[in-house]
PDB file of C-alpha atoms in Angstrom:
ATOM      1  CA  UNK A  24     -22.051   6.386 -31.359  1.00 84.00           C
ATOM      2  CA  UNK A  25     -19.293   8.992 -31.133  1.00 97.00           C
ATOM      3  CA  UNK A  26     -16.550   9.224 -28.587  1.00 97.00           C
ATOM      4  CA  UNK A  27     -17.144  12.865 -28.020  1.00 98.00           C
ATOM      5  CA  UNK A  28     -19.244  15.953 -29.004  1.00 98.00           C
ATOM      6  CA  UNK A  29     -17.428  19.187 -29.652  1.00 98.00           C
ATOM      7  CA  UNK A  30     -19.912  21.892 -28.863  1.00 98.00           C
ATOM      8  CA  UNK A  31     -19.335  25.044 -30.370  1.00 98.00           C
ATOM      9  CA  UNK A  32     -20.691  28.466 -29.292  1.00 98.00           C
ATOM     10  CA  UNK A  33     -21.560  30.521 -32.183  1.00 98.00           C
ATOM     11  CA  UNK A  34     -23.117  34.029 -33.270  1.00 98.00           C
ATOM     12  CA  UNK A  35     -22.553  35.393 -36.701  1.00 98.00           C
ATOM     13  CA  UNK A  36     -18.656  34.809 -37.052  1.00 96.00           C
ATOM     14  CA  UNK A  37     -18.294  32.760 -40.083  1.00 97.00           C
ATOM     15  CA  UNK A  38     -14.741  33.570 -40.504  1.00 95.00           C
ATOM     16  CA  UNK A  39     -13.835  31.942 -37.266  1.00 96.00           C
ATOM     17  CA  UNK A  40     -16.185  29.184 -37.542  1.00 97.00           C
ATOM     18  CA  UNK A  41     -14.883  28.195 -41.071  1.00 96.00           C
ATOM     19  CA  UNK A  42     -11.331  27.922 -39.563  1.00 96.00           C
ATOM     20  CA  UNK A  43     -12.600  25.835 -36.573  1.00 97.00           C
ATOM     21  CA  UNK A  44     -14.119  23.456 -38.778  1.00 97.00           C
ATOM     22  CA  UNK A  45     -10.907  23.286 -40.967  1.00 95.00           C
ATOM     23  CA  UNK A  46      -8.979  22.629 -37.662  1.00 95.00           C
ATOM     24  CA  UNK A  47     -11.489  19.552 -36.708  1.00 96.00           C
ATOM     25  CA  UNK A  48     -10.866  18.289 -40.051  1.00 95.00           C
ATOM     26  CA  UNK A  49      -7.418  17.557 -39.237  1.00 91.00           C
ATOM     27  CA  UNK A  50      -7.987  15.262 -36.277  1.00 90.00           C
ATOM     28  CA  UNK A  51      -8.811  11.634 -36.773  1.00 82.00           C
ATOM     29  CA  UNK A  52     -10.888  10.777 -33.490  1.00 84.00           C
ATOM     30  CA  UNK A  53     -14.462   9.796 -33.597  1.00 93.00           C
ATOM     31  CA  UNK A  54     -16.499  12.713 -32.772  1.00 97.00           C
ATOM     32  CA  UNK A  55     -19.139  14.799 -33.875  1.00 98.00           C
ATOM     33  CA  UNK A  56     -19.295  18.738 -34.103  1.00 98.00           C
ATOM     34  CA  UNK A  57     -22.469  20.790 -32.829  1.00 98.00           C
ATOM     35  CA  UNK A  58     -22.816  24.360 -33.634  1.00 98.00           C
ATOM     36  CA  UNK A  59     -24.888  26.067 -30.621  1.00 98.00           C
ATOM     37  CA  UNK A  60     -26.120  29.189 -32.681  1.00 98.00           C
ATOM     38  CA  UNK A  61     -27.537  31.716 -30.437  1.00 97.00           C
ATOM     39  CA  UNK A  62     -29.644  33.564 -33.218  1.00 97.00           C
ATOM     40  CA  UNK A  63     -27.071  34.259 -36.205  1.00 98.00           C
ATOM     41  CA  UNK A  64     -28.942  36.244 -38.944  1.00 98.00           C
ATOM     42  CA  UNK A  65     -30.569  34.223 -41.888  1.00 98.00           C
ATOM     43  CA  UNK A  66     -27.631  35.315 -44.279  1.00 98.00           C
ATOM     44  CA  UNK A  67     -25.043  33.488 -41.849  1.00 98.00           C
ATOM     45  CA  UNK A  68     -27.199  30.902 -41.254  1.00 98.00           C
ATOM     46  CA  UNK A  69     -26.913  29.994 -44.997  1.00 98.00           C
ATOM     47  CA  UNK A  70     -23.477  30.261 -44.919  1.00 98.00           C
ATOM     48  CA  UNK A  71     -23.047  27.639 -42.148  1.00 98.00           C
ATOM     49  CA  UNK A  72     -24.980  25.463 -43.876  1.00 98.00           C
ATOM     50  CA  UNK A  73     -22.838  25.678 -46.700  1.00 98.00           C
ATOM     51  CA  UNK A  74     -19.869  24.941 -44.378  1.00 97.00           C
ATOM     52  CA  UNK A  75     -21.676  22.121 -43.130  1.00 98.00           C
ATOM     53  CA  UNK A  76     -22.515  20.666 -46.611  1.00 97.00           C
ATOM     54  CA  UNK A  77     -18.772  21.121 -47.673  1.00 97.00           C
ATOM     55  CA  UNK A  78     -17.309  19.350 -44.612  1.00 97.00           C
ATOM     56  CA  UNK A  79     -16.878  15.706 -44.075  1.00 96.00           C
ATOM     57  CA  UNK A  80     -17.188  15.918 -40.380  1.00 97.00           C
ATOM     58  CA  UNK A  81     -20.638  14.868 -38.898  1.00 97.00           C
ATOM     59  CA  UNK A  82     -22.120  18.455 -37.824  1.00 98.00           C
ATOM     60  CA  UNK A  83     -25.297  19.533 -36.646  1.00 98.00           C
ATOM     61  CA  UNK A  84     -26.446  23.081 -36.335  1.00 98.00           C
ATOM     62  CA  UNK A  85     -28.760  24.113 -33.764  1.00 98.00           C
ATOM     63  CA  UNK A  86     -29.943  27.514 -34.130  1.00 97.00           C
ATOM     64  CA  UNK A  87     -32.622  29.428 -31.896  1.00 96.00           C
ATOM     65  CA  UNK A  88     -33.819  33.066 -32.549  1.00 95.00           C
ATOM     66  CA  UNK A  89     -31.983  36.039 -31.737  1.00 96.00           C
ATOM     67  CA  UNK A  90     -33.644  37.436 -28.247  1.00 94.00           C
ATOM     68  CA  UNK A  91     -30.631  38.662 -26.697  1.00 93.00           C
ATOM     69  CA  UNK A  92     -27.728  36.730 -24.930  1.00 94.00           C
ATOM     70  CA  UNK A  93     -28.861  33.166 -24.574  1.00 96.00           C
ATOM     71  CA  UNK A  94     -25.831  31.324 -24.958  1.00 97.00           C
ATOM     72  CA  UNK A  95     -26.451  28.876 -21.867  1.00 98.00           C
ATOM     73  CA  UNK A  96     -29.850  28.013 -23.734  1.00 97.00           C
ATOM     74  CA  UNK A  97     -28.129  27.154 -26.870  1.00 98.00           C
ATOM     75  CA  UNK A  98     -25.520  25.221 -25.319  1.00 98.00           C
ATOM     76  CA  UNK A  99     -28.200  23.083 -23.516  1.00 98.00           C
ATOM     77  CA  UNK A 100     -29.929  22.596 -26.782  1.00 98.00           C
ATOM     78  CA  UNK A 101     -26.739  21.597 -28.432  1.00 98.00           C
ATOM     79  CA  UNK A 102     -26.275  18.984 -25.662  1.00 98.00           C
ATOM     80  CA  UNK A 103     -29.960  17.433 -25.912  1.00 97.00           C
ATOM     81  CA  UNK A 104     -28.905  16.985 -29.640  1.00 97.00           C
ATOM     82  CA  UNK A 105     -25.464  15.052 -28.896  1.00 98.00           C
ATOM     83  CA  UNK A 106     -25.198  11.465 -29.107  1.00 96.00           C
ATOM     84  CA  UNK A 107     -22.099  10.999 -27.081  1.00 98.00           C
ATOM     85  CA  UNK A 108     -21.290  10.322 -23.807  1.00 98.00           C
ATOM     86  CA  UNK A 109     -18.455  13.140 -23.438  1.00 98.00           C
ATOM     87  CA  UNK A 110     -19.018  16.938 -24.160  1.00 98.00           C
ATOM     88  CA  UNK A 111     -16.057  19.427 -25.071  1.00 98.00           C
ATOM     89  CA  UNK A 112     -17.045  22.994 -25.220  1.00 98.00           C
ATOM     90  CA  UNK A 113     -15.139  25.715 -26.861  1.00 98.00           C
ATOM     91  CA  UNK A 114     -16.125  29.238 -27.884  1.00 98.00           C
ATOM     92  CA  UNK A 115     -16.840  30.177 -31.788  1.00 97.00           C
ATOM     93  CA  UNK A 116     -13.629  32.172 -31.931  1.00 96.00           C
ATOM     94  CA  UNK A 117     -11.212  29.666 -30.690  1.00 97.00           C
ATOM     95  CA  UNK A 118      -9.399  27.389 -33.171  1.00 97.00           C
ATOM     96  CA  UNK A 119      -8.279  23.970 -31.929  1.00 97.00           C
ATOM     97  CA  UNK A 120      -4.704  22.506 -32.494  1.00 95.00           C
ATOM     98  CA  UNK A 121      -4.498  19.331 -33.827  1.00 92.00           C
ATOM     99  CA  UNK A 122      -4.544  17.340 -30.714  1.00 95.00           C
ATOM    100  CA  UNK A 123      -7.253  18.945 -29.174  1.00 97.00           C
ATOM    101  CA  UNK A 124      -9.882  16.174 -29.146  1.00 97.00           C
ATOM    102  CA  UNK A 125      -7.404  13.454 -28.160  1.00 97.00           C
ATOM    103  CA  UNK A 126      -6.022  15.448 -25.397  1.00 98.00           C
ATOM    104  CA  UNK A 127      -9.568  15.884 -23.953  1.00 98.00           C
ATOM    105  CA  UNK A 128     -10.408  12.236 -24.428  1.00 98.00           C
ATOM    106  CA  UNK A 129      -6.799  10.940 -23.074  1.00 97.00           C
ATOM    107  CA  UNK A 130      -7.677  12.671 -19.904  1.00 98.00           C
ATOM    108  CA  UNK A 131     -11.510  12.394 -19.506  1.00 98.00           C
ATOM    109  CA  UNK A 132     -12.684  10.644 -16.274  1.00 98.00           C
ATOM    110  CA  UNK A 133     -16.269  10.321 -14.470  1.00 98.00           C
ATOM    111  CA  UNK A 134     -16.583  12.838 -12.036  1.00 98.00           C
ATOM    112  CA  UNK A 135     -13.806  15.266 -13.412  1.00 98.00           C
ATOM    113  CA  UNK A 136     -14.005  18.503 -15.278  1.00 98.00           C
ATOM    114  CA  UNK A 137     -11.193  19.262 -17.685  1.00 98.00           C
ATOM    115  CA  UNK A 138     -10.149  22.908 -17.415  1.00 98.00           C
ATOM    116  CA  UNK A 139      -8.415  23.841 -20.671  1.00 97.00           C
ATOM    117  CA  UNK A 140      -7.257  27.562 -21.640  1.00 95.00           C
ATOM    118  CA  UNK A 141      -6.869  29.576 -24.846  1.00 96.00           C
ATOM    119  CA  UNK A 142      -3.762  31.191 -26.144  1.00 97.00           C
ATOM    120  CA  UNK A 143      -4.505  34.983 -26.685  1.00 96.00           C
ATOM    121  CA  UNK A 144      -2.434  36.430 -29.281  1.00 95.00           C
ATOM    122  CA  UNK A 145      -2.559  40.135 -30.704  1.00 95.00           C
ATOM    123  CA  UNK A 146      -4.941  41.075 -32.977  1.00 95.00           C
ATOM    124  CA  UNK A 147      -2.397  41.548 -35.811  1.00 95.00           C
ATOM    125  CA  UNK A 148      -2.566  37.648 -36.421  1.00 95.00           C
ATOM    126  CA  UNK A 149      -6.142  37.554 -36.862  1.00 93.00           C
ATOM    127  CA  UNK A 150      -6.329  37.132 -40.903  1.00 93.00           C
ATOM    128  CA  UNK A 151      -3.314  35.004 -41.057  1.00 92.00           C
ATOM    129  CA  UNK A 152      -4.730  32.690 -38.345  1.00 93.00           C
ATOM    130  CA  UNK A 153      -8.175  32.598 -39.970  1.00 92.00           C
ATOM    131  CA  UNK A 154      -6.572  31.742 -43.491  1.00 89.00           C
ATOM    132  CA  UNK A 155      -4.035  29.291 -42.411  1.00 87.00           C
ATOM    133  CA  UNK A 156      -4.839  25.461 -43.234  1.00 83.00           C
ATOM    134  CA  UNK A 157      -3.178  24.328 -39.906  1.00 90.00           C
ATOM    135  CA  UNK A 158      -3.246  25.981 -36.604  1.00 90.00           C
ATOM    136  CA  UNK A 159      -0.097  24.082 -35.330  1.00 89.00           C
ATOM    137  CA  UNK A 160       1.954  25.322 -38.410  1.00 90.00           C
ATOM    138  CA  UNK A 161       0.588  28.925 -37.912  1.00 92.00           C
ATOM    139  CA  UNK A 162       1.553  28.720 -34.381  1.00 93.00           C
ATOM    140  CA  UNK A 163       5.054  27.172 -34.484  1.00 92.00           C
ATOM    141  CA  UNK A 164       5.867  29.546 -37.870  1.00 93.00           C
ATOM    142  CA  UNK A 165       4.960  32.761 -35.965  1.00 94.00           C
ATOM    143  CA  UNK A 166       5.976  31.600 -32.382  1.00 93.00           C
ATOM    144  CA  UNK A 167       8.812  34.106 -32.394  1.00 93.00           C
ATOM    145  CA  UNK A 168       6.543  37.102 -33.501  1.00 95.00           C
ATOM    146  CA  UNK A 169       3.817  36.068 -31.148  1.00 94.00           C
ATOM    147  CA  UNK A 170       6.220  35.988 -28.095  1.00 93.00           C
ATOM    148  CA  UNK A 171       7.543  39.530 -29.012  1.00 93.00           C
ATOM    149  CA  UNK A 172       4.125  40.777 -29.218  1.00 93.00           C
ATOM    150  CA  UNK A 173       3.044  39.033 -25.787  1.00 92.00           C
ATOM    151  CA  UNK A 174       6.454  40.523 -24.118  1.00 90.00           C
ATOM    152  CA  UNK A 175       5.045  44.094 -25.451  1.00 91.00           C
ATOM    153  CA  UNK A 176       1.805  43.155 -23.760  1.00 90.00           C
ATOM    154  CA  UNK A 177      -0.344  42.173 -26.513  1.00 91.00           C
ATOM    155  CA  UNK A 178      -1.116  38.480 -25.685  1.00 92.00           C
ATOM    156  CA  UNK A 179      -1.974  36.205 -22.647  1.00 93.00           C
ATOM    157  CA  UNK A 180      -1.303  32.671 -21.645  1.00 94.00           C
ATOM    158  CA  UNK A 181       1.093  32.230 -24.805  1.00 95.00           C
ATOM    159  CA  UNK A 182       3.302  29.632 -22.874  1.00 94.00           C
ATOM    160  CA  UNK A 183       0.105  27.422 -23.006  1.00 94.00           C
ATOM    161  CA  UNK A 184       0.348  27.078 -26.620  1.00 94.00           C
ATOM    162  CA  UNK A 185       3.438  24.689 -26.279  1.00 94.00           C
ATOM    163  CA  UNK A 186       2.097  21.016 -25.954  1.00 96.00           C
ATOM    164  CA  UNK A 187       3.599  19.005 -23.144  1.00 97.00           C
ATOM    165  CA  UNK A 188       3.277  15.123 -23.267  1.00 96.00           C
ATOM    166  CA  UNK A 189       5.920  14.436 -20.670  1.00 97.00           C
ATOM    167  CA  UNK A 190       3.710  12.981 -17.682  1.00 96.00           C
ATOM    168  CA  UNK A 191       5.912  14.572 -14.801  1.00 97.00           C
ATOM    169  CA  UNK A 192       6.455  17.864 -16.593  1.00 97.00           C
ATOM    170  CA  UNK A 193       2.613  17.823 -17.538  1.00 97.00           C
ATOM    171  CA  UNK A 194       1.638  17.079 -13.733  1.00 95.00           C
ATOM    172  CA  UNK A 195       4.039  20.052 -12.517  1.00 96.00           C
ATOM    173  CA  UNK A 196       2.808  22.373 -14.844  1.00 96.00           C
ATOM    174  CA  UNK A 197      -0.693  21.859 -13.778  1.00 97.00           C
ATOM    175  CA  UNK A 198      -0.324  21.867 -10.079  1.00 93.00           C
ATOM    176  CA  UNK A 199      -2.122  25.376  -9.364  1.00 93.00           C
ATOM    177  CA  UNK A 200      -5.986  25.455  -8.570  1.00 94.00           C
ATOM    178  CA  UNK A 201      -7.727  27.419 -11.664  1.00 95.00           C
ATOM    179  CA  UNK A 202     -11.260  27.927 -12.219  1.00 95.00           C
ATOM    180  CA  UNK A 203     -12.696  26.682 -15.559  1.00 96.00           C
ATOM    181  CA  UNK A 204     -13.364  28.959 -18.551  1.00 95.00           C
ATOM    182  CA  UNK A 205     -16.311  28.484 -20.977  1.00 95.00           C
ATOM    183  CA  UNK A 206     -14.187  28.821 -24.331  1.00 96.00           C
ATOM    184  CA  UNK A 207     -12.250  25.469 -23.440  1.00 98.00           C
ATOM    185  CA  UNK A 208     -13.724  22.634 -21.028  1.00 98.00           C
ATOM    186  CA  UNK A 209     -14.917  19.258 -21.161  1.00 98.00           C
ATOM    187  CA  UNK A 210     -16.673  16.475 -19.023  1.00 98.00           C
ATOM    188  CA  UNK A 211     -18.812  13.632 -18.938  1.00 98.00           C
ATOM    189  CA  UNK A 212     -22.492  14.130 -20.249  1.00 98.00           C
ATOM    190  CA  UNK A 213     -23.669  12.013 -17.152  1.00 98.00           C
ATOM    191  CA  UNK A 214     -21.906  14.577 -14.798  1.00 98.00           C
ATOM    192  CA  UNK A 215     -23.407  17.517 -16.844  1.00 98.00           C
ATOM    193  CA  UNK A 216     -27.135  16.195 -16.536  1.00 98.00           C
ATOM    194  CA  UNK A 217     -26.685  15.604 -12.985  1.00 98.00           C
ATOM    195  CA  UNK A 218     -26.630  19.431 -12.367  1.00 98.00           C
ATOM    196  CA  UNK A 219     -29.268  20.136 -15.091  1.00 98.00           C
ATOM    197  CA  UNK A 220     -26.598  21.728 -17.394  1.00 98.00           C
ATOM    198  CA  UNK A 221     -26.127  25.354 -17.651  1.00 98.00           C
ATOM    199  CA  UNK A 222     -28.696  27.818 -15.845  1.00 97.00           C
ATOM    200  CA  UNK A 223     -30.711  29.208 -18.959  1.00 97.00           C
ATOM    201  CA  UNK A 224     -31.498  32.290 -16.508  1.00 96.00           C
ATOM    202  CA  UNK A 225     -28.270  34.250 -17.385  1.00 96.00           C
ATOM    203  CA  UNK A 226     -28.937  36.499 -20.136  1.00 94.00           C
ATOM    204  CA  UNK A 227     -25.592  38.236 -19.674  1.00 93.00           C
ATOM    205  CA  UNK A 228     -22.080  36.873 -20.385  1.00 92.00           C
ATOM    206  CA  UNK A 229     -19.291  35.996 -17.938  1.00 91.00           C
ATOM    207  CA  UNK A 230     -20.605  33.877 -15.258  1.00 94.00           C
ATOM    208  CA  UNK A 231     -23.261  31.476 -16.231  1.00 94.00           C
ATOM    209  CA  UNK A 232     -21.150  29.535 -18.859  1.00 96.00           C
ATOM    210  CA  UNK A 233     -18.507  28.724 -16.556  1.00 96.00           C
ATOM    211  CA  UNK A 234     -18.313  29.972 -13.008  1.00 97.00           C
ATOM    212  CA  UNK A 235     -21.851  29.102 -12.152  1.00 97.00           C
ATOM    213  CA  UNK A 236     -21.744  25.467 -13.643  1.00 98.00           C
ATOM    214  CA  UNK A 237     -18.389  25.142 -11.843  1.00 98.00           C
ATOM    215  CA  UNK A 238     -19.721  25.833  -8.473  1.00 98.00           C
ATOM    216  CA  UNK A 239     -22.915  23.505  -8.849  1.00 98.00           C
ATOM    217  CA  UNK A 240     -20.784  20.753 -10.181  1.00 98.00           C
ATOM    218  CA  UNK A 241     -17.892  20.825  -7.300  1.00 98.00           C
ATOM    219  CA  UNK A 242     -20.783  20.974  -4.981  1.00 98.00           C
ATOM    220  CA  UNK A 243     -22.139  17.816  -6.169  1.00 98.00           C
ATOM    221  CA  UNK A 244     -18.816  16.080  -5.644  1.00 98.00           C
ATOM    222  CA  UNK A 245     -17.199  16.709  -8.867  1.00 98.00           C
ATOM    223  CA  UNK A 246     -13.533  17.816  -9.313  1.00 98.00           C
ATOM    224  CA  UNK A 247     -11.609  19.947 -11.644  1.00 98.00           C
ATOM    225  CA  UNK A 248      -8.109  18.815 -13.396  1.00 98.00           C
ATOM    226  CA  UNK A 249      -6.108  21.453 -15.530  1.00 98.00           C
ATOM    227  CA  UNK A 250      -5.559  20.549 -19.123  1.00 98.00           C
ATOM    228  CA  UNK A 251      -2.930  23.450 -19.556  1.00 97.00           C
ATOM    229  CA  UNK A 252      -0.356  22.691 -22.307  1.00 97.00           C
ATOM    230  CA  UNK A 253      -2.733  20.139 -23.916  1.00 98.00           C
ATOM    231  CA  UNK A 254      -6.173  20.361 -25.451  1.00 97.00           C
ATOM    232  CA  UNK A 255      -5.089  23.748 -26.998  1.00 97.00           C
ATOM    233  CA  UNK A 256      -6.965  26.271 -28.701  1.00 97.00           C
ATOM    234  CA  UNK A 257      -5.776  29.526 -30.413  1.00 97.00           C
ATOM    235  CA  UNK A 258      -7.703  33.000 -30.062  1.00 96.00           C
ATOM    236  CA  UNK A 259      -7.349  36.420 -31.024  1.00 95.00           C
ATOM    237  CA  UNK A 260      -7.166  38.799 -27.876  1.00 91.00           C
ATOM    238  CA  UNK A 261     -10.031  41.227 -27.375  1.00 87.00           C
ATOM    239  CA  UNK A 262     -11.429  43.308 -24.588  1.00 84.00           C
ATOM    240  CA  UNK A 263     -12.863  41.002 -21.935  1.00 81.00           C
ATOM    241  CA  UNK A 264     -16.535  41.813 -21.110  1.00 78.00           C
ATOM    242  CA  UNK A 265     -17.314  42.897 -17.464  1.00 79.00           C
ATOM    243  CA  UNK A 266     -19.405  40.864 -15.136  1.00 79.00           C
ATOM    244  CA  UNK A 267     -22.474  42.524 -14.981  1.00 83.00           C
ATOM    245  CA  UNK A 268     -24.525  42.949 -11.563  1.00 87.00           C
ATOM    246  CA  UNK A 269     -27.075  41.045 -13.050  1.00 91.00           C
ATOM    247  CA  UNK A 270     -25.149  37.879 -13.245  1.00 92.00           C
ATOM    248  CA  UNK A 271     -23.342  38.469 -10.036  1.00 94.00           C
ATOM    249  CA  UNK A 272     -26.870  38.718  -8.337  1.00 95.00           C
ATOM    250  CA  UNK A 273     -28.079  35.493  -9.836  1.00 96.00           C
ATOM    251  CA  UNK A 274     -24.851  33.617  -9.003  1.00 96.00           C
ATOM    252  CA  UNK A 275     -24.920  35.056  -5.339  1.00 96.00           C
ATOM    253  CA  UNK A 276     -28.803  33.614  -5.158  1.00 96.00           C
ATOM    254  CA  UNK A 277     -27.820  30.435  -6.305  1.00 97.00           C
ATOM    255  CA  UNK A 278     -25.091  29.906  -3.620  1.00 96.00           C
ATOM    256  CA  UNK A 279     -27.359  31.477  -0.915  1.00 97.00           C
ATOM    257  CA  UNK A 280     -30.279  29.048  -1.743  1.00 97.00           C
ATOM    258  CA  UNK A 281     -28.072  25.996  -2.792  1.00 96.00           C
ATOM    259  CA  UNK A 282     -29.515  25.720  -6.047  1.00 96.00           C
ATOM    260  CA  UNK A 283     -26.975  22.832  -7.040  1.00 98.00           C
ATOM    261  CA  UNK A 284     -29.163  21.600  -9.717  1.00 98.00           C
ATOM    262  CA  UNK A 285     -30.110  24.376 -12.073  1.00 97.00           C
ATOM    263  CA  UNK A 286     -33.666  25.646 -11.723  1.00 95.00           C
ATOM    264  CA  UNK A 287     -33.919  26.512 -15.289  1.00 96.00           C
ATOM    265  CA  UNK A 288     -31.759  24.403 -17.104  1.00 97.00           C
ATOM    266  CA  UNK A 289     -30.748  21.638 -19.615  1.00 97.00           C
ATOM    267  CA  UNK A 290     -34.189  19.957 -19.096  1.00 95.00           C
ATOM    268  CA  UNK A 291     -35.978  23.033 -19.770  1.00 94.00           C
ATOM    269  CA  UNK A 292     -33.784  24.330 -22.830  1.00 91.00           C
ATOM    270  CA  UNK A 293     -36.486  23.396 -25.329  1.00 86.00           C
ATOM    271  CA  UNK A 294     -39.369  25.140 -23.575  1.00 69.00           C
ATOM    272  CA  UNK A 295     -38.920  28.305 -25.563  1.00 62.00           C
ATOM    273  CA  UNK A 296     -37.748  28.751 -28.946  1.00 64.00           C
TER     274      UNK A 296
END
């Protein structure tokens, strides 16, 4: 039994996945890694297989065929394969710092969704980040340059890359209520299963993987706790995807009908390949 399952949503971005695996290898906690693959090409599937074979981490690669955006279904399938009581979700282009897993585990509680953030850095840092052996060393070494780019409008949440361990200061920095983001959050598997996980009906991004499941979890009595300045992941800034009408309409339907338990979710994830 592992203490946590780190679940990475993935689609063809081998460079970032390789960096994620290297970063997780620097962490000493008892966890498994599960790659939730939403239909990567056969060539990239072979590359993932090689990464898995070369890593000392316990890694599962859960693949489904490419039938459009089905991230939620891939994530649900990954959770089904997990063998731990705690789930940590990150996106496949988010590189965890050295204390990432322990920060999530140290703050976990039943009924609580831990709400992390990503540090969005300018695109000019991409090559160096993906080839560095330590995300922490990379961030510290380049902090001045990262801040300069941030001041120039080429970055976001840079201050959240500074890890804070003082309990009083950590609490002060996390007072504001914020919604969860799918790129960095965690919760007990028991809480996830209670609402039937992610809603598989979302076939476009930006709602189903965070806003929808957060809404349903809150409605059955769970709470959000911010984990800003801990559980840190580094990310290269890119244009945000828009919320499409189809996703908004489905979310409004969920709220109107009070479908707090996903009609097509975790339990149904294996019904379609």
